[in-house]
Short mmCIF file of C-alpha atoms and ligand atoms in Angstrom, two decimals:
data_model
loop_
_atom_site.label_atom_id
_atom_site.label_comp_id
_atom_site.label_asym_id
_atom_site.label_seq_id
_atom_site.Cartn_x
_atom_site.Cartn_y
_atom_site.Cartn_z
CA UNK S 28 18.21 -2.18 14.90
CA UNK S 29 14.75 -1.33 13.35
CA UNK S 30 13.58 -3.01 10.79
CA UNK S 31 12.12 -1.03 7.85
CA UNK S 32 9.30 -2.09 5.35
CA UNK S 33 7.38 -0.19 2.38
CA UNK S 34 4.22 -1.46 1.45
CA UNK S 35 2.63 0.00 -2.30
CA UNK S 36 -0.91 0.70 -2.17
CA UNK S 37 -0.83 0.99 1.76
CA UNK S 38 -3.96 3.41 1.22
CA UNK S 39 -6.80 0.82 1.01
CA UNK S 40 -7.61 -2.68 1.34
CA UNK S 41 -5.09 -5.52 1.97
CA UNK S 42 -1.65 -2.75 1.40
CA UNK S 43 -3.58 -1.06 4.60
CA UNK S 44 -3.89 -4.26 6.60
CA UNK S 45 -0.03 -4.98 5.60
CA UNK S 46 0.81 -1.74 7.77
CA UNK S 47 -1.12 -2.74 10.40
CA UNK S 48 0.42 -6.12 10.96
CA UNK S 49 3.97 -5.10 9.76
CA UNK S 50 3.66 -2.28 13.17
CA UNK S 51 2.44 -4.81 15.49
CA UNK S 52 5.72 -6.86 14.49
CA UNK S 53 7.40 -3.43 15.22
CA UNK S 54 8.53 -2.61 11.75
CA UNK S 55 9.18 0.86 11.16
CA UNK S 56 7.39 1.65 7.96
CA UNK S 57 7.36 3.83 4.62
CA UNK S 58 3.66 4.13 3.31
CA UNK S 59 3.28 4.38 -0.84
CA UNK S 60 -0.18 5.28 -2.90
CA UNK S 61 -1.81 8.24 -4.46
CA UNK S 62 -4.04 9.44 -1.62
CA UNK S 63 -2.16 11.66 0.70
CA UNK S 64 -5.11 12.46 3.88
CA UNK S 65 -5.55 8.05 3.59
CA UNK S 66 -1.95 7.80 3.99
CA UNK S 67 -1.55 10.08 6.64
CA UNK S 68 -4.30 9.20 8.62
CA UNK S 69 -3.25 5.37 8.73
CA UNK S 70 -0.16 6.95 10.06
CA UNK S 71 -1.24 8.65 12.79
CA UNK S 72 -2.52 5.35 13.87
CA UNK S 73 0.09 3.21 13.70
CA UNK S 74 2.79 3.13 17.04
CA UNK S 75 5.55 3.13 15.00
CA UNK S 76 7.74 5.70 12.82
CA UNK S 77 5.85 6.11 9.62
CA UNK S 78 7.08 8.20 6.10
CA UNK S 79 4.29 8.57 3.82
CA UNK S 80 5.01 8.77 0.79
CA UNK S 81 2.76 9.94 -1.50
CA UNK S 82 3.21 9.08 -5.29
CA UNK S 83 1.59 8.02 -8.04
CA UNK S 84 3.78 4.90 -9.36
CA UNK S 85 1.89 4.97 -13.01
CA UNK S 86 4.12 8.29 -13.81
CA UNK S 87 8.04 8.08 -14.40
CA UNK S 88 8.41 10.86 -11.76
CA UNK S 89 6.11 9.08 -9.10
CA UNK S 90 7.66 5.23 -9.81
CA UNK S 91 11.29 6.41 -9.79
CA UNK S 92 11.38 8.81 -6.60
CA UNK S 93 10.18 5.20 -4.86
CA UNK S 94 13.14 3.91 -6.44
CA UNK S 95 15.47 5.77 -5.24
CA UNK S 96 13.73 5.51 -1.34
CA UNK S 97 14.36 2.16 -1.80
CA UNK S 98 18.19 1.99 -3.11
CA UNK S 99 18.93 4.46 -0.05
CA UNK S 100 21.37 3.14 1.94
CA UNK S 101 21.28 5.73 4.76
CA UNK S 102 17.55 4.69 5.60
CA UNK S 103 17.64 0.90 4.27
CA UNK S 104 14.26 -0.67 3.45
CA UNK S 105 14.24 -4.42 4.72
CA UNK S 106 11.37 -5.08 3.39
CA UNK S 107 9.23 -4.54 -0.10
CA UNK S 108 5.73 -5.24 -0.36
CA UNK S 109 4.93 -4.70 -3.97
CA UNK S 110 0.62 -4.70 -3.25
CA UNK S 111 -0.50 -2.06 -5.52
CA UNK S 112 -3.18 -2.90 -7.82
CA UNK S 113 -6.34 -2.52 -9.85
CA UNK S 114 -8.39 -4.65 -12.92
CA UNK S 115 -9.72 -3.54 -15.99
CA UNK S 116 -13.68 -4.22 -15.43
CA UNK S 117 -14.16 -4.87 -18.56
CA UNK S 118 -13.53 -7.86 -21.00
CA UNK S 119 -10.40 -8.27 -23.09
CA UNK S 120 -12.09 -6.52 -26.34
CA UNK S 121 -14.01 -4.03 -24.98
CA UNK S 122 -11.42 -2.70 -22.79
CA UNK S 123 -9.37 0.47 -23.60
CA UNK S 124 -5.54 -0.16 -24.67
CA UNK S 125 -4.97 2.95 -22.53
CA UNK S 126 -6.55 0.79 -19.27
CA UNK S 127 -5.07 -2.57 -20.57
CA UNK S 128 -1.74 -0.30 -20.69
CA UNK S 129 -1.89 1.18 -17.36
CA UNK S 130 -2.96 -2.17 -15.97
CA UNK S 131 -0.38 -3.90 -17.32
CA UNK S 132 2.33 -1.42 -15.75
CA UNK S 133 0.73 -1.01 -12.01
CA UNK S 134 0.58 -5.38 -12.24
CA UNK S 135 4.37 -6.43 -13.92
CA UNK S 136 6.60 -3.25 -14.78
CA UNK S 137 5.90 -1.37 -11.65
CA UNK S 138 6.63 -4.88 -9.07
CA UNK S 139 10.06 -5.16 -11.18
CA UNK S 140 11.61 -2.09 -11.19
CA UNK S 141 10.63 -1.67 -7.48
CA UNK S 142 12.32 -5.00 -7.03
CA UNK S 143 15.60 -4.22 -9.09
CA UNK S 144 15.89 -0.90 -7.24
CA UNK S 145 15.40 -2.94 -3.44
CA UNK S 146 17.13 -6.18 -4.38
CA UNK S 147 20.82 -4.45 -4.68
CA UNK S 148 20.92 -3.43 -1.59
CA UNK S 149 19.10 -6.30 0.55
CA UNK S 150 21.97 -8.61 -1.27
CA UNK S 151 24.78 -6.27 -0.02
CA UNK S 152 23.42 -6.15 3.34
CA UNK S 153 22.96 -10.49 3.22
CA UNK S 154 19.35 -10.07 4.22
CA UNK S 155 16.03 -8.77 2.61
CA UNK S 156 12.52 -9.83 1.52
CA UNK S 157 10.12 -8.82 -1.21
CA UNK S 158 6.72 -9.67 -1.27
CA UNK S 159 4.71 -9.86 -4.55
CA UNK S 160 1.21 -9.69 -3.87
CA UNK S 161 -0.04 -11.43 -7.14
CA UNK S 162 -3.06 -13.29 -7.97
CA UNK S 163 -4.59 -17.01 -8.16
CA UNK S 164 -5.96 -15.61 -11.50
CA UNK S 165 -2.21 -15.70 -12.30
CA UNK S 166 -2.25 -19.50 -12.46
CA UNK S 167 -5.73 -19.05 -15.04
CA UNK S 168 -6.89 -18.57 -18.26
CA UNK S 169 -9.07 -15.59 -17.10
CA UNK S 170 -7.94 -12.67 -19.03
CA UNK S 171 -5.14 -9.79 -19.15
CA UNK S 172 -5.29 -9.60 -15.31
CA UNK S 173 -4.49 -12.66 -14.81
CA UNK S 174 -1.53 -12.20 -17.33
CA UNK S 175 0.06 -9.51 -15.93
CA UNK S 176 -0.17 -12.14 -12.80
CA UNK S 177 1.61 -14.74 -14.31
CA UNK S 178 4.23 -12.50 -15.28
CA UNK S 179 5.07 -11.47 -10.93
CA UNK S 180 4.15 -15.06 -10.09
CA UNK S 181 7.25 -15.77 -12.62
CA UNK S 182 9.76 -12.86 -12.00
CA UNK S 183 9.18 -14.02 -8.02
CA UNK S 184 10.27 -17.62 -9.14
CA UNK S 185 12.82 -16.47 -10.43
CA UNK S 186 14.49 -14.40 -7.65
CA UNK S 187 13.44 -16.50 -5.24
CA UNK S 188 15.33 -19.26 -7.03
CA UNK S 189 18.36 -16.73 -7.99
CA UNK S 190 19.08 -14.59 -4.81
CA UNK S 191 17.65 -16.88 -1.51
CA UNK S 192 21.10 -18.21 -0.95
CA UNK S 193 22.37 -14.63 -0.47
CA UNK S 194 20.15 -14.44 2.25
CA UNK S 195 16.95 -12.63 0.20
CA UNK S 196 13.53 -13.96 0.30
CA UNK S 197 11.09 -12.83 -3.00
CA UNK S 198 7.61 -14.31 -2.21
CA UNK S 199 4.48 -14.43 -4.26
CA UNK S 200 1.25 -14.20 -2.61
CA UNK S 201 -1.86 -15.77 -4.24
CA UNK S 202 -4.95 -14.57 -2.64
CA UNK S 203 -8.50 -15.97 -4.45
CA UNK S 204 -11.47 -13.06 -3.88
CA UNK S 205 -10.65 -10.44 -0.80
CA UNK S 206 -12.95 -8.15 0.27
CA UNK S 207 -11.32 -5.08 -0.33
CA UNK S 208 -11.93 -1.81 -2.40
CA UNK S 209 -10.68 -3.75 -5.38
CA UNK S 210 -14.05 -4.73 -6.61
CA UNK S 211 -15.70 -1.20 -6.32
CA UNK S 212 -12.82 0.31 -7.96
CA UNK S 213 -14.11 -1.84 -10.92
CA UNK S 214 -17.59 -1.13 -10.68
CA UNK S 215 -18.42 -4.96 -9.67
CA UNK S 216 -21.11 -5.54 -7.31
CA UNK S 217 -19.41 -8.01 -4.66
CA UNK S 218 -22.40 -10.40 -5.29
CA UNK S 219 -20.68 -11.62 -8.26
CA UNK S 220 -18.38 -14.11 -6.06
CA UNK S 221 -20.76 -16.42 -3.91
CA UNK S 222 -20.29 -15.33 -0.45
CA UNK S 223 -18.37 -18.59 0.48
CA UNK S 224 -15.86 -17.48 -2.00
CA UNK S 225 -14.48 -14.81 -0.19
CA UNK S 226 -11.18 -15.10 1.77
CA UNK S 227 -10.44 -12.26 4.81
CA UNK S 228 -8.34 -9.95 4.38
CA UNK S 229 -6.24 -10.04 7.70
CA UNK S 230 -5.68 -13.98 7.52
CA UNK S 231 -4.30 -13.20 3.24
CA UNK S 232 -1.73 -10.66 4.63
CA UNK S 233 -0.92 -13.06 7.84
CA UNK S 234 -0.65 -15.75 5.33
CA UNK S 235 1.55 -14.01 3.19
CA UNK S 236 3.77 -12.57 5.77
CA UNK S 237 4.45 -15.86 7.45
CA UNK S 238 5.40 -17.18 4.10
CA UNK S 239 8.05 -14.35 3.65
CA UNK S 240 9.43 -15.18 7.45
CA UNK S 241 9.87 -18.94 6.30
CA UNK S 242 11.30 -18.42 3.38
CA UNK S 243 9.28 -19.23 0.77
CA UNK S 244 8.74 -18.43 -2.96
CA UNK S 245 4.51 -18.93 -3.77
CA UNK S 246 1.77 -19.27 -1.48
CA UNK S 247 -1.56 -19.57 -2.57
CA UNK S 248 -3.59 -17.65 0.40
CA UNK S 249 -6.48 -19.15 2.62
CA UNK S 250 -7.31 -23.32 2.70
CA UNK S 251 -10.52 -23.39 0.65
CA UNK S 252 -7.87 -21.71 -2.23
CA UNK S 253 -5.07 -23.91 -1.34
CA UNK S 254 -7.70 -27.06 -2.16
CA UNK S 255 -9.04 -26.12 -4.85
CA UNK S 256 -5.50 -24.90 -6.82
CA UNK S 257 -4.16 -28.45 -7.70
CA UNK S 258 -7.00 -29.57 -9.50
CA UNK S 259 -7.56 -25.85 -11.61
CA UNK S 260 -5.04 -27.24 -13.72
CA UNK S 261 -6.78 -30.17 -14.47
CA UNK S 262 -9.98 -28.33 -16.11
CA UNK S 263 -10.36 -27.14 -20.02
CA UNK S 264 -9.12 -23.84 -20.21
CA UNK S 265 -12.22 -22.80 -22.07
CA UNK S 266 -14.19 -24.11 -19.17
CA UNK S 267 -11.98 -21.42 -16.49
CA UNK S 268 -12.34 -18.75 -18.83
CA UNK S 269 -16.32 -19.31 -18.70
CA UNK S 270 -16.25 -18.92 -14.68
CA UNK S 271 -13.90 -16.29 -14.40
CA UNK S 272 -14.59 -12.99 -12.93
CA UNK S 273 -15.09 -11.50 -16.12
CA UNK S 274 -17.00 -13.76 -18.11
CA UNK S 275 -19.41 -13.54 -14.81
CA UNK S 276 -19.71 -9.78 -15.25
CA UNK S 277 -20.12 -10.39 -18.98
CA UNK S 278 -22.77 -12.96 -18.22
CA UNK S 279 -24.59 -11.10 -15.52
CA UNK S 280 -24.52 -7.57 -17.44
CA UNK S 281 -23.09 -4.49 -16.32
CA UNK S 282 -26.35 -3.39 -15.30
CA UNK S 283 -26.55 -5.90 -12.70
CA UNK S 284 -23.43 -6.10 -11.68
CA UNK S 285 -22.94 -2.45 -10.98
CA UNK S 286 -23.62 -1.38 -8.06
CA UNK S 287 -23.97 2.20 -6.65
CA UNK S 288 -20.64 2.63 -5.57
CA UNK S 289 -19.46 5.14 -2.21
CA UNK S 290 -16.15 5.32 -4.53
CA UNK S 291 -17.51 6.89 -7.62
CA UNK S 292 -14.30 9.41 -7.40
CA UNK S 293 -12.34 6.46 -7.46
CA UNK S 294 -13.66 4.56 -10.27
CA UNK S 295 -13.71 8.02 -12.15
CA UNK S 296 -10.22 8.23 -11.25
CA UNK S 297 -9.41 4.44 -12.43
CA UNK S 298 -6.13 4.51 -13.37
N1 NAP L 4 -9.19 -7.99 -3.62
C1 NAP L 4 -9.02 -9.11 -4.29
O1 NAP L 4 -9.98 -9.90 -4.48
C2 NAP L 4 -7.65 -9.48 -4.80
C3 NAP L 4 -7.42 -10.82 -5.18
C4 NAP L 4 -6.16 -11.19 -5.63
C5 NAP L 4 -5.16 -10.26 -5.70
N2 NAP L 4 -5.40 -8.96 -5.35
C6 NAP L 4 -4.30 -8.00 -5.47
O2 NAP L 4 -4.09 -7.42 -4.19
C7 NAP L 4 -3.45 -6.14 -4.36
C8 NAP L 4 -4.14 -5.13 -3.45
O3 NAP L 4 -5.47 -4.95 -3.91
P1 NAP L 4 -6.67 -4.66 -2.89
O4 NAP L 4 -7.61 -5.79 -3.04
O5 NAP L 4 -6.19 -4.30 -1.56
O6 NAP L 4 -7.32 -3.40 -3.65
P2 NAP L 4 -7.73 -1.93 -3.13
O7 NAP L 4 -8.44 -2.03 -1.83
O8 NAP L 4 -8.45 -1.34 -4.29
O9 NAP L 4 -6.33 -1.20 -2.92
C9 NAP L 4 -5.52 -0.89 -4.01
C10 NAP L 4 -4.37 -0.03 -3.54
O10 NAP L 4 -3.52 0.27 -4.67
C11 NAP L 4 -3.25 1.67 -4.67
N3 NAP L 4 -3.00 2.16 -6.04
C12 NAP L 4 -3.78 1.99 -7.13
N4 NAP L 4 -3.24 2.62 -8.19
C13 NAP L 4 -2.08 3.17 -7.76
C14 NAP L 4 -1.09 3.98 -8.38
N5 NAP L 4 -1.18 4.33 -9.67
N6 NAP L 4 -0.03 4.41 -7.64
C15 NAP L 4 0.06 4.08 -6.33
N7 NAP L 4 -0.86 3.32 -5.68
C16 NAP L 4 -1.92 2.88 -6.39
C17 NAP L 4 -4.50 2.30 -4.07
O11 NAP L 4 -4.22 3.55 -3.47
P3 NAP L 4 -4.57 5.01 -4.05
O12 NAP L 4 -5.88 4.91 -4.77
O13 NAP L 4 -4.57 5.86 -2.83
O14 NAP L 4 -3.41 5.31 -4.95
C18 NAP L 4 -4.83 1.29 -2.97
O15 NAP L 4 -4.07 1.59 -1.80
C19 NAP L 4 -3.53 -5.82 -5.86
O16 NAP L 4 -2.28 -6.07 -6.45
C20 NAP L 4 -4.57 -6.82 -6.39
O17 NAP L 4 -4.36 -7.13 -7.75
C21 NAP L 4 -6.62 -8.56 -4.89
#
């Protein structure tokens, strides 16, 4: 039989490149985000059968009809890639609570609740995987982001630990900086992150999918990444929080490190 995946945030960036690889491994597919003519075209590209579904998961209505896609039994997802994402640009106290709020949500509540309404099911059927795209900022001191990191980097832990022997794999991906529309969304010029830094985005999802197929619970995404991670532990916090992304865009000024963005709507549409 077909196997079924749904990928959050399948829109844009790394959710898109998810749905491209999960086809060519001939998974049927169910496509989740806000924009309906993104969704659709991807679609229309991809040779195999494709639901969009179009929903915004930072409303009740939006969060809880993927839900119940996900608890049908009829149509069974195999599947879960929890990807969808954004950052507050700003730092910690110059941020709205509204944006810390909504970030907060997309990044912890939304991943667990999609996972609670998936895992159920997977577990009756003896087979199943969820992948949590988190964060290397997860395993920082860099800021509320990074928090609402830790927090899937721990709930996948957790399941991973809990529900593998009944034959369901929860994964946490760790990417460092992708190339993606992530930054834009932000309003960060992409020449805050030295050009070495960046990782591509079809090796982080190939990464991260391999990691789901062998069964295991983190993986920190591209070599350079996987280095440097042991020995992030070993430096001051205060010293992290002075590199991170935000204390760069702090540093280099907002207005240097805005760029003219092509995705104005979107940034005025941050959620
Ligand atoms: N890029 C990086 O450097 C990086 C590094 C580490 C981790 N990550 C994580 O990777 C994941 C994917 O990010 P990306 O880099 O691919 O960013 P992206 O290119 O900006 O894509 C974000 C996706 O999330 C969707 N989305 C945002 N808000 C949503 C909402 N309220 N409801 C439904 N969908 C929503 C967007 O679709 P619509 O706008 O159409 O809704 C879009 O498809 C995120 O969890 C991010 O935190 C990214």
């Amino acid at each position: 039989m077909q196997m079924r995946a749904l990928v959050t945030g399948a829109s844009a960036g790394l959710g898109a490149e998810f749905a491209r690889q999960l086809a060519a491994d001939g998974f049927a597919l169910v496509l989740v985000a806000r924009s309906a003519d993104r969704l659709r075209s991807l679609a229309a590209q991809l040779p195999v059968e494709t639901e969009v579904l179009v929903a915004d998961l930072l409303t009740d209505e939006g969060l809880e009809r993927v839900a119940a896609r996900l608890d049908d039994d009829a149509r069974p997802v195999d599947v879960l890639v929890n990807n969808a994402g954004f950052a507050v640009a700003e730092p910690f106290h110059e941020s709205t609570v509204e944006d810390e709020q909504r970030m907060h949500e997309l990044l912890s509540w939304v991943p667990l609740r999609l996972a609670h309404a998936a895992l159920p099911g997977m577990r009756r059927r003896g087979a199943g995987g969820i992948l949590n795209v988190a964060s290397l900022a997860g395993r920082l001191p860099s800021g509320s982001y990074a928090a609402s990191k830790a927090h899937v980097i721990a709930l996948s832990r957790s399941l991973h630990a809990r529900y593998r022997r009944d034959g369901v794999t929860v994964t946490a991906l760790l990417p460092g900086f992708v190339p993606t529309e992530f930054h834009d969304r932000m309003g960060v010029s992409p020449d805050v992150v030295p050009r070495a830094g960046w990782a591509n985005p079809s090796s982080v999802v190939r990464e991260g999918l391999r990691a789901l197929r062998t069964r295991r619970g983190v993986v920190v995404s591209d070599w350079r990444y996987r280095l440097a991670a042991p020995f992030a532990s070993l430096v001051p916090d205060r010293l992290i929080a002075g590199v991170g992304l935000g204390a760069r865009i702090e540093r280099v000024g907002t207005a240097d490190a805005v760029r003219e963005s092509p995705r104005t709507d979107a940034q005025t549409d941050r959620p």
